[in-house]
CSV table of C-alpha atoms in Angstrom, one decimal:
chain,number,residue,atom,x,y,z
N,54,MET,CA,14.1,-19.6,-29.5
N,55,GLU,CA,11.0,-17.9,-28.1
N,56,ARG,CA,11.5,-14.2,-27.4
N,57,LYS,CA,11.1,-12.9,-23.9
N,58,LYS,CA,7.7,-11.2,-23.1
N,59,LYS,CA,8.0,-7.5,-22.7
N,60,VAL,CA,6.5,-6.1,-19.5
N,61,ALA,CA,5.8,-2.4,-18.7
N,62,VAL,CA,5.4,-1.4,-15.1
N,63,ILE,CA,3.8,2.0,-14.8
N,64,GLY,CA,4.9,3.6,-11.5
N,65,ALA,CA,8.2,3.4,-9.6
N,66,GLY,CA,6.9,3.5,-6.0
N,67,LEU,CA,6.4,0.6,-3.5
N,68,ALA,CA,3.8,-1.1,-5.8
N,69,GLY,CA,5.8,-0.8,-9.0
N,70,CYS,CA,9.3,-1.6,-7.7
N,71,SER,CA,8.0,-4.7,-5.8
N,72,VAL,CA,6.3,-5.9,-8.9
N,73,ALA,CA,9.5,-5.5,-10.9
N,74,TYR,CA,11.4,-7.4,-8.3
N,75,GLU,CA,9.0,-10.3,-8.2
N,76,LEU,CA,8.7,-10.6,-12.0
N,77,ASN,CA,12.5,-10.7,-12.4
N,78,LYS,CA,12.4,-14.2,-10.8
N,79,PHE,CA,11.0,-15.4,-14.2
N,80,ASP,CA,13.6,-15.5,-17.0
N,81,GLU,CA,11.0,-15.3,-19.7
N,82,LEU,CA,10.2,-11.7,-18.8
N,83,ASP,CA,11.9,-8.5,-19.9
N,84,ILE,CA,10.9,-5.6,-17.6
N,85,THR,CA,10.8,-1.9,-18.1
N,86,ILE,CA,9.6,0.4,-15.3
N,87,PHE,CA,8.3,3.9,-16.0
N,88,ASP,CA,7.7,6.9,-13.8
N,89,LYS,CA,6.6,10.5,-14.4
N,90,ASN,CA,9.1,11.7,-11.8
N,91,ASP,CA,12.9,12.1,-12.0
N,92,ASP,CA,13.6,9.5,-9.3
N,93,VAL,CA,11.9,6.5,-7.8
N,94,ALA,CA,9.5,6.8,-4.8
N,95,GLN,CA,8.6,10.5,-5.3
N,96,ASP,CA,4.9,10.4,-4.2
N,97,ALA,CA,3.5,8.7,-1.1
N,98,SER,CA,6.3,6.0,-1.3
N,99,GLY,CA,8.8,8.8,-0.7
N,100,ASN,CA,7.6,9.7,2.8
N,101,TYR,CA,10.4,10.1,5.3
N,102,ALA,CA,9.5,6.9,7.2
N,103,GLY,CA,6.6,4.4,7.4
N,104,ILE,CA,5.4,1.7,9.8
N,105,LEU,CA,5.4,-2.0,8.9
N,106,ALA,CA,3.0,-3.6,11.3
N,107,PRO,CA,0.2,-6.3,11.2
N,108,ASN,CA,-3.5,-5.4,11.1
N,109,LEU,CA,-5.4,-7.6,13.5
N,110,THR,CA,-9.2,-8.1,13.7
N,111,ALA,CA,-11.3,-10.4,15.8
N,112,ASP,CA,-12.8,-12.2,12.8
N,113,ASN,CA,-9.6,-12.3,10.7
N,114,ASN,CA,-11.4,-10.4,7.9
N,115,TYR,CA,-10.0,-9.8,4.4
N,116,SER,CA,-8.0,-6.7,5.5
N,117,ASP,CA,-6.4,-8.7,8.3
N,118,GLN,CA,-5.7,-11.7,6.1
N,119,PHE,CA,-4.0,-9.5,3.4
N,120,HIS,CA,-2.2,-6.9,5.5
N,121,THR,CA,-0.9,-9.3,8.1
N,122,LEU,CA,0.4,-11.8,5.5
N,123,GLY,CA,2.0,-8.8,3.7
N,124,TYR,CA,3.6,-7.7,6.9
N,125,GLN,CA,5.1,-11.1,7.6
N,126,LEU,CA,6.4,-11.5,4.0
N,127,LEU,CA,8.1,-8.1,4.1
N,128,VAL,CA,9.6,-8.6,7.5
N,129,ASP,CA,11.2,-11.8,6.2
N,130,PHE,CA,12.5,-9.9,3.2
N,131,ILE,CA,14.0,-7.1,5.2
N,132,ASN,CA,15.7,-9.5,7.5
N,133,GLN,CA,17.5,-10.8,4.4
N,134,TYR,CA,18.7,-7.4,3.3
N,135,LYS,CA,19.1,-5.5,6.6
N,136,SER,CA,22.3,-3.7,5.5
N,137,LYS,CA,20.7,-2.3,2.4
N,138,ILE,CA,17.5,-0.8,3.9
N,139,ASN,CA,17.3,2.3,6.1
N,140,THR,CA,15.5,1.0,9.2
N,141,CYS,CA,14.6,3.5,11.9
N,142,SER,CA,13.5,1.2,14.8
N,143,LYS,CA,12.2,-2.2,15.7
N,144,GLY,CA,9.1,-2.9,17.8
N,145,VAL,CA,5.9,-0.9,17.7
N,146,ILE,CA,3.8,0.0,20.8
N,147,GLN,CA,0.1,0.8,20.0
N,148,LEU,CA,-1.3,2.6,23.0
N,149,LEU,CA,-4.9,1.9,23.8
N,150,THR,CA,-6.3,5.3,25.0
N,151,ASP,CA,-10.0,4.7,24.9
N,152,GLU,CA,-12.3,2.0,26.3
N,153,LYS,CA,-13.6,1.0,22.9
N,154,GLU,CA,-10.1,0.1,21.7
N,155,ILE,CA,-9.3,-1.8,24.9
N,156,LEU,CA,-12.4,-3.9,24.5
N,157,ARG,CA,-11.7,-4.5,20.8
N,158,TYR,CA,-8.2,-5.8,21.4
N,159,LYS,CA,-9.3,-7.9,24.4
N,160,LYS,CA,-11.8,-9.5,22.1
N,161,ILE,CA,-9.1,-10.2,19.5
N,162,PHE,CA,-6.8,-11.8,22.0
N,163,THR,CA,-9.5,-13.8,23.6
N,164,LYS,CA,-11.1,-15.1,20.4
N,165,ARG,CA,-7.9,-15.8,18.5
N,166,ASP,CA,-4.6,-17.5,19.2
N,167,ILE,CA,-2.2,-14.7,18.4
N,168,ALA,CA,1.5,-15.7,18.4
N,169,ASP,CA,3.7,-13.9,20.9
N,170,ASP,CA,6.1,-12.8,18.2
N,171,LEU,CA,3.2,-11.2,16.2
N,172,ALA,CA,1.5,-9.2,19.0
N,173,ARG,CA,1.1,-9.1,22.8
N,174,LEU,CA,-1.5,-7.3,24.9
N,175,LEU,CA,0.2,-5.4,27.7
N,176,ASP,CA,-1.2,-3.9,30.9
N,177,ASN,CA,-0.2,-0.4,31.9
N,178,LYS,CA,2.7,-1.6,34.1
N,179,GLU,CA,4.2,-3.6,31.2
N,180,THR,CA,3.6,-0.7,28.9
N,181,THR,CA,5.4,1.6,31.3
N,182,ASN,CA,8.4,-0.7,31.4
N,183,LEU,CA,8.6,-1.0,27.6
N,184,LEU,CA,8.1,2.8,27.1
N,185,GLN,CA,10.6,3.6,29.9
N,186,GLN,CA,8.2,6.3,31.0
N,187,LYS,CA,5.1,6.3,33.2
N,188,THR,CA,1.8,5.7,31.4
N,189,THR,CA,-1.7,4.8,32.5
N,190,TYR,CA,-2.5,3.2,29.2
N,191,GLN,CA,-2.6,-0.4,28.2
N,192,SER,CA,-1.1,-1.3,24.8
N,193,VAL,CA,-0.6,-3.8,22.0
N,194,TYR,CA,3.1,-4.5,21.4
N,195,TYR,CA,4.3,-5.8,18.0
N,196,PRO,CA,7.8,-7.0,18.7
N,197,ASN,CA,9.0,-7.6,15.2
N,198,ALA,CA,7.2,-4.6,13.5
N,199,LEU,CA,9.5,-2.1,11.9
N,200,SER,CA,9.8,1.5,11.0
N,201,LEU,CA,11.8,2.3,7.9
N,202,GLU,CA,12.4,4.6,5.0
N,203,PRO,CA,10.2,3.3,2.1
N,204,ARG,CA,12.4,4.9,-0.6
N,205,SER,CA,15.4,2.7,0.5
N,206,LEU,CA,13.2,-0.3,0.0
N,207,CYS,CA,12.1,0.9,-3.5
N,208,ARG,CA,15.7,1.4,-4.6
N,209,LEU,CA,16.7,-2.0,-3.4
N,210,TRP,CA,13.8,-3.7,-5.2
N,211,LEU,CA,14.7,-1.8,-8.4
N,212,GLU,CA,18.3,-2.8,-8.1
N,213,LEU,CA,17.5,-6.5,-7.5
N,214,SER,CA,14.9,-6.5,-10.3
N,215,GLN,CA,17.4,-5.5,-13.0
N,216,ALA,CA,14.4,-3.7,-14.7
N,217,LYS,CA,15.2,-0.9,-17.1
N,218,PRO,CA,14.1,2.4,-15.5
N,219,GLN,CA,12.6,5.1,-17.7
N,220,LEU,CA,12.1,8.1,-15.5
N,221,ASN,CA,10.6,11.5,-16.4
N,222,THR,CA,8.2,9.5,-18.6
N,223,SER,CA,4.5,10.0,-18.3
N,224,LEU,CA,2.0,7.7,-19.9
N,225,ILE,CA,-0.2,9.6,-22.3
N,226,SER,CA,-2.3,6.8,-23.7
N,227,ILE,CA,-2.6,3.1,-24.2
N,228,CYS,CA,-3.9,1.3,-27.3
N,229,LYS,CA,-4.9,-2.3,-27.7
N,230,LEU,CA,-3.2,-4.0,-30.7
N,231,TYR,CA,-4.9,-6.7,-32.8
N,232,ASP,CA,-3.1,-9.3,-34.9
N,233,LYS,CA,0.3,-7.8,-33.9
N,234,GLU,CA,3.4,-9.2,-32.3
N,235,TYR,CA,2.6,-7.3,-29.1
N,236,SER,CA,-0.7,-6.7,-27.3
N,237,TRP,CA,-0.4,-3.1,-26.1
N,238,ARG,CA,1.0,0.2,-27.5
N,239,LEU,CA,2.0,2.8,-24.9
N,240,ASP,CA,2.4,6.4,-25.9
N,241,PHE,CA,4.7,8.4,-23.6
N,242,GLY,CA,4.7,11.6,-25.7
N,243,ASN,CA,8.3,11.5,-26.7
N,244,THR,CA,8.3,7.8,-27.4
N,245,ILE,CA,5.9,5.0,-28.4
N,246,GLN,CA,6.6,1.5,-27.2
N,247,ASP,CA,4.9,-1.9,-27.5
N,248,PHE,CA,4.5,-4.5,-24.8
N,249,ASP,CA,3.0,-7.9,-24.1
N,250,ILE,CA,2.0,-7.1,-20.5
N,251,VAL,CA,1.3,-3.8,-18.7
N,252,VAL,CA,1.1,-3.5,-14.9
N,253,PHE,CA,-0.4,-0.2,-13.6
N,254,ALA,CA,1.2,0.6,-10.3
N,255,GLY,CA,0.5,4.3,-9.8
N,256,GLY,CA,-1.7,6.5,-7.7
N,257,CYS,CA,-5.0,8.3,-8.3
N,258,LYS,CA,-3.7,10.6,-11.1
N,259,LEU,CA,-2.9,7.5,-13.2
N,260,PHE,CA,-6.6,6.3,-12.7
N,261,GLU,CA,-7.9,9.7,-13.9
N,262,ASN,CA,-5.8,9.6,-17.1
N,263,THR,CA,-6.1,5.9,-18.1
N,264,PRO,CA,-9.2,4.6,-19.9
N,265,TYR,CA,-8.9,1.1,-18.3
N,266,LEU,CA,-8.7,2.6,-14.8
N,267,LYS,CA,-11.0,5.6,-14.8
N,268,ASP,CA,-14.2,3.7,-13.9
N,269,ILE,CA,-12.5,2.1,-10.9
N,270,PRO,CA,-13.5,4.2,-7.9
N,271,THR,CA,-10.6,5.6,-5.8
N,272,PHE,CA,-10.0,8.8,-4.1
N,273,GLU,CA,-6.9,10.7,-3.0
N,274,SER,CA,-6.3,11.5,0.7
N,275,HIS,CA,-3.6,14.0,1.4
N,276,GLY,CA,-1.6,13.9,4.6
N,277,GLN,CA,1.3,15.7,6.2
N,278,LEU,CA,4.3,14.2,8.0
N,279,THR,CA,6.6,16.2,10.2
N,280,VAL,CA,10.3,15.6,11.1
N,281,ILE,CA,11.1,16.9,14.6
N,282,ASN,CA,14.2,17.1,16.7
N,283,ARG,CA,15.0,14.2,19.0
N,284,ALA,CA,12.4,15.5,21.6
N,285,TYR,CA,11.2,12.2,23.1
N,286,ASP,CA,13.3,9.6,24.8
N,287,ILE,CA,11.9,6.5,23.2
N,288,SER,CA,13.4,3.5,21.4
N,289,HIS,CA,10.2,2.0,19.9
N,290,THR,CA,7.7,3.5,17.5
N,291,VAL,CA,4.7,4.6,19.4
N,292,MET,CA,1.2,5.0,17.9
N,293,ASP,CA,-2.3,5.8,18.8
N,294,LYS,CA,-4.3,8.3,16.7
N,295,GLY,CA,-1.0,9.6,15.6
N,296,TYR,CA,2.5,8.1,15.7
N,297,ILE,CA,6.1,8.9,16.4
N,298,ILE,CA,9.0,7.0,14.8
N,299,PRO,CA,12.4,7.4,16.5
N,300,GLY,CA,15.8,6.8,14.9
N,301,TYR,CA,15.1,8.6,11.6
N,302,ARG,CA,18.5,9.5,10.2
N,303,ASN,CA,19.9,8.8,13.7
N,304,ASN,CA,19.0,12.1,15.4
N,305,PHE,CA,15.5,12.9,14.3
N,306,GLN,CA,12.0,11.6,14.8
N,307,VAL,CA,9.0,11.4,12.4
N,308,ILE,CA,5.5,12.2,13.6
N,309,GLY,CA,2.2,12.1,11.7
N,310,ALA,CA,0.1,12.0,10.0
N,311,THR,CA,-2.8,14.3,9.1
N,312,PHE,CA,-5.7,13.2,7.0
N,313,ARG,CA,-7.1,16.1,5.1
N,314,ASP,CA,-10.6,16.3,3.7
N,315,ASN,CA,-10.9,14.4,0.4
N,316,SER,CA,-11.9,17.7,-1.3
N,317,ASP,CA,-8.7,19.3,-0.1
N,318,MET,CA,-6.3,18.7,-3.0
N,319,THR,CA,-3.8,21.6,-2.8
N,320,GLY,CA,-1.0,19.5,-1.3
N,321,ASP,CA,0.7,22.5,0.4
N,322,ILE,CA,2.7,22.3,3.6
N,323,ARG,CA,0.8,23.9,6.5
N,324,LYS,CA,2.0,25.0,9.9
N,325,VAL,CA,-1.4,24.0,11.4
N,326,ASP,CA,-0.7,20.4,10.2
N,327,ASP,CA,2.6,20.3,12.0
N,328,GLU,CA,0.9,21.6,15.1
N,329,PHE,CA,-1.8,19.0,14.8
N,330,ASN,CA,0.9,16.2,14.6
N,331,ILE,CA,2.7,17.6,17.6
N,332,THR,CA,-0.5,17.8,19.6
N,333,GLN,CA,-1.3,14.2,18.8
N,334,ILE,CA,2.1,13.0,20.1
N,335,SER,CA,1.9,15.3,23.2
N,336,SER,CA,-1.4,13.6,24.2
N,337,MET,CA,0.3,10.2,24.1
N,338,LEU,CA,3.7,11.0,25.6
N,339,ASP,CA,5.3,13.7,27.8
N,340,LYS,CA,3.6,17.0,27.1
N,341,SER,CA,6.5,19.1,28.4
N,342,CYS,CA,9.0,18.2,25.7
N,343,ASP,CA,10.5,21.0,23.7
N,344,VAL,CA,9.6,20.1,20.1
N,345,SER,CA,11.0,21.9,17.1
N,346,VAL,CA,10.0,21.2,13.5
N,347,VAL,CA,12.9,20.3,11.1
N,348,GLN,CA,10.9,19.7,7.9
N,349,SER,CA,7.5,18.6,6.6
N,350,ARG,CA,6.2,16.7,3.6
N,351,VAL,CA,2.7,16.3,2.1
N,352,ALA,CA,1.7,13.3,-0.1
N,353,GLY,CA,-1.5,11.9,-1.5
N,354,ARG,CA,-2.6,8.3,-0.5
N,355,CYS,CA,-4.6,6.4,-3.1
N,356,VAL,CA,-7.6,5.1,-1.1
N,357,THR,CA,-10.6,2.8,-1.7
N,358,SER,CA,-14.0,2.9,0.0
N,359,ASP,CA,-13.5,-0.6,1.5
N,360,HIS,CA,-9.9,0.1,2.6
N,361,LEU,CA,-8.6,-2.9,0.7
N,362,PRO,CA,-6.1,-2.5,-2.2
N,363,ILE,CA,-7.0,-3.1,-5.8
N,364,ILE,CA,-5.0,-6.0,-7.2
N,365,GLY,CA,-5.5,-8.2,-10.2
N,366,LYS,CA,-6.5,-8.6,-13.8
N,367,LEU,CA,-8.2,-5.7,-15.6
N,368,ALA,CA,-11.4,-5.8,-17.6
N,369,ASP,CA,-13.0,-3.3,-20.0
N,370,TYR,CA,-15.8,-1.5,-18.1
N,371,ILE,CA,-18.2,-1.2,-21.1
N,372,LYS,CA,-17.9,-4.9,-22.0
N,373,PHE,CA,-18.2,-5.8,-18.3
N,374,LYS,CA,-21.3,-3.7,-17.9
N,375,GLU,CA,-22.9,-5.3,-21.0
N,376,ASP,CA,-22.2,-8.8,-19.6
N,377,PHE,CA,-23.0,-8.3,-16.0
N,378,TYR,CA,-25.4,-5.4,-15.3
N,379,LYS,CA,-28.6,-7.1,-16.4
N,380,PRO,CA,-28.0,-10.5,-14.7
N,381,LEU,CA,-26.8,-9.0,-11.5
N,382,SER,CA,-29.4,-6.2,-11.2
N,383,LYS,CA,-32.2,-8.7,-12.0
N,384,GLY,CA,-30.9,-11.2,-9.6
N,385,TYR,CA,-30.3,-14.1,-12.0
N,386,PRO,CA,-29.2,-17.4,-10.5
N,387,LYS,CA,-25.4,-18.0,-10.3
N,388,SER,CA,-25.6,-20.6,-13.1
N,389,LYS,CA,-26.7,-17.8,-15.5
N,390,ILE,CA,-24.0,-15.3,-14.5
N,391,PRO,CA,-21.3,-15.2,-17.3
N,392,LYS,CA,-17.5,-15.5,-16.7
N,393,VAL,CA,-15.4,-12.4,-16.6
N,394,GLU,CA,-13.6,-11.7,-19.8
N,395,TYR,CA,-10.3,-10.1,-18.8
N,396,GLU,CA,-8.1,-8.0,-21.0
N,397,ASP,CA,-5.1,-10.1,-22.0
N,398,GLY,CA,-2.0,-8.8,-20.3
N,399,LEU,CA,-3.4,-5.9,-18.3
N,400,TYR,CA,-2.9,-5.8,-14.5
N,401,LEU,CA,-3.3,-3.4,-11.6
N,402,ALA,CA,-1.7,-3.0,-8.2
N,403,SER,CA,-2.7,0.1,-6.4
N,404,GLY,CA,-5.0,1.6,-3.7
N,405,PHE,CA,-2.7,0.9,-0.8
N,406,GLY,CA,-3.9,3.9,1.2
N,407,SER,CA,-1.8,4.3,4.4
N,408,LYS,CA,-0.7,0.7,4.4
N,409,GLY,CA,1.8,0.8,1.5
N,410,LEU,CA,4.6,-1.2,3.2
N,411,CYS,CA,2.5,-4.2,4.2
N,412,SER,CA,0.6,-4.2,0.9
N,413,SER,CA,3.5,-3.9,-1.6
N,414,LEU,CA,5.4,-7.3,-1.6
N,415,LEU,CA,2.2,-9.4,-1.3
N,416,SER,CA,0.5,-7.5,-4.1
N,417,ALA,CA,3.6,-8.1,-6.3
N,418,LYS,CA,3.5,-11.8,-5.5
N,419,ILE,CA,-0.2,-11.9,-6.5
N,420,ILE,CA,0.3,-10.1,-9.8
N,421,SER,CA,3.4,-12.2,-10.5
N,422,ALA,CA,1.4,-15.5,-10.1
N,423,GLN,CA,-1.4,-14.2,-12.3
N,424,ILE,CA,1.1,-13.2,-15.1
N,425,THR,CA,3.0,-16.4,-15.0
N,426,ASN,CA,0.0,-18.6,-14.4
N,427,THR,CA,1.5,-20.2,-11.2
N,428,LYS,CA,-0.2,-21.0,-7.9
N,429,ASN,CA,-1.2,-17.9,-6.0
N,430,ILE,CA,-0.1,-17.2,-2.5
N,431,VAL,CA,-3.7,-16.2,-1.3
N,432,SER,CA,-7.1,-17.9,-1.5
N,433,ASP,CA,-9.5,-17.3,-4.4
N,434,LYS,CA,-11.9,-15.6,-1.9
N,435,LEU,CA,-9.3,-13.1,-1.0
N,436,LEU,CA,-8.4,-12.6,-4.7
N,437,ASN,CA,-12.1,-11.7,-5.3
N,438,ALA,CA,-12.1,-9.3,-2.4
N,439,LEU,CA,-9.1,-7.5,-3.9
N,440,SER,CA,-10.4,-7.6,-7.5
N,441,PRO,CA,-10.6,-4.3,-9.5
N,442,GLN,CA,-14.1,-5.4,-10.6
N,443,ARG,CA,-15.5,-5.8,-7.1
N,444,PHE,CA,-16.9,-2.2,-7.0
N,445,TRP,CA,-18.8,-2.7,-10.3
N,446,LEU,CA,-20.3,-6.0,-9.1
N,447,ARG,CA,-21.6,-4.3,-5.9
N,448,SER,CA,-23.1,-1.4,-7.8
N,449,PHE,CA,-24.8,-3.6,-10.4
N,450,LYS,CA,-26.4,-5.8,-7.7
N,451,LYS,CA,-28.0,-2.5,-6.4
N,452,GLY,CA,-29.0,-1.6,-10.0
N,453,VAL,CA,-26.5,1.3,-10.1
N,454,LYS,CA,-24.2,2.0,-13.1
N,455,HIS,CA,-21.2,4.2,-13.0
C-alpha cells in the first residue's frame, strides 16, 4: 500500500488554514500546519473583523476575476457553516463621495451586466433609505457581502482540515533532498522534519527568511484598526475611504483602517491612527456622534506591486535567471523561450494585501489543484497573472536582474 504524501503548510492564517482545509479533501495527503505564534490567525488574519465583498472593474481585469470569484466561493462556504463563523453584518454600502468614483461605477454598470444579487448602483434617495439616515451620496450596494471575524473562519478551516497543528514553531531553513524518500527537509530549530510537499502561506517575514521566497518582491504595509462603542445607528457595513463594521461582538463597531508608510515598520498602536479612523467615519456619517475608543490593533499586510496575490508553483531564482534572462532581455521569439522548471513539491499562497477574505479560499483551491494535478478552477491566463515568477519575467524583459 502506497504511503500518504506528507504536506507541510507554513503559516496558520487565512492562507494556510484554507489550504489545509482544501487539501484534506484528498485522502492521499497527510497535512501538518506550522505557525510561529501560539495560536492561529495571530497576524493580519487576526484582525477584529474584515469585509468580504467583490471587486468590480469595467474591464473585468485579473483583480476583478480573482477577487470576485473568491468572494462568491467564500460566501457560499459561509452560508454552509453560518453557526460556526462569527459574522458581524450582512450587506455592504460603498458610498461614492467623489465624482471620479461615481463616473467609474456608472461605467462599470453600463458596460457590464452585473447581477442584482452581486451589486446595485443606488441614487442618493435609495442610499438614504438603506442607511436609514439622510445622505447626499450615491452608493454601490453589495447585498450578500459580509463582515466577519477572520479568526473564527481560520479556526473552522483548521478543525475541518484535521491537519496536525504545530504552533510556536518557526521555520529556520529548508533543504532539498536528493535520492531520498522525501523531497524537503525543514529545520524548525527544536525539530527537523521531512516532507514531500511544502506550501508557504505566511507573510513578509517568511519571504525575508526563506531562500526560495526572498527574490519575490513583496512589501509590508502596516495599518491600525479601532474598536469603538456602538456610536452609529447602522445595520450594514459602510465604506468609502474608510469603513465601519457594525455588530462586532454585538455591542461594538470596528472602524479602519490606516495605511502607514511602507518604511514605517514599528507596529505600535497610535492615538493619531485612532483619530484618523474616527475622522474618516465622521466624514461619511453623522459627525455629531459621541465616539469612544475601546481597543486598537496594528497588523502588517503582505502586499505586491500589482495588487494581485502570489499563488502557485515555485522555481529556483538562480536557475530561472540562467534560463530566462538572456532570451527575454534580448527579445527572442516565443519558440525559443524555454519552459519553466519548477521545484518539485514547493508552492506559495501569499500577498493577499487587504483582501485576505476574498483571496483565501480561491487561492487554496488553486494550490490544491496544482498539488493533485486536477483541473484548476481558474484560466491559465489568470494563473500566469498570479504566478510567483511574473515579477522576474517583467524585470528580465526590461533587462533588469534582481
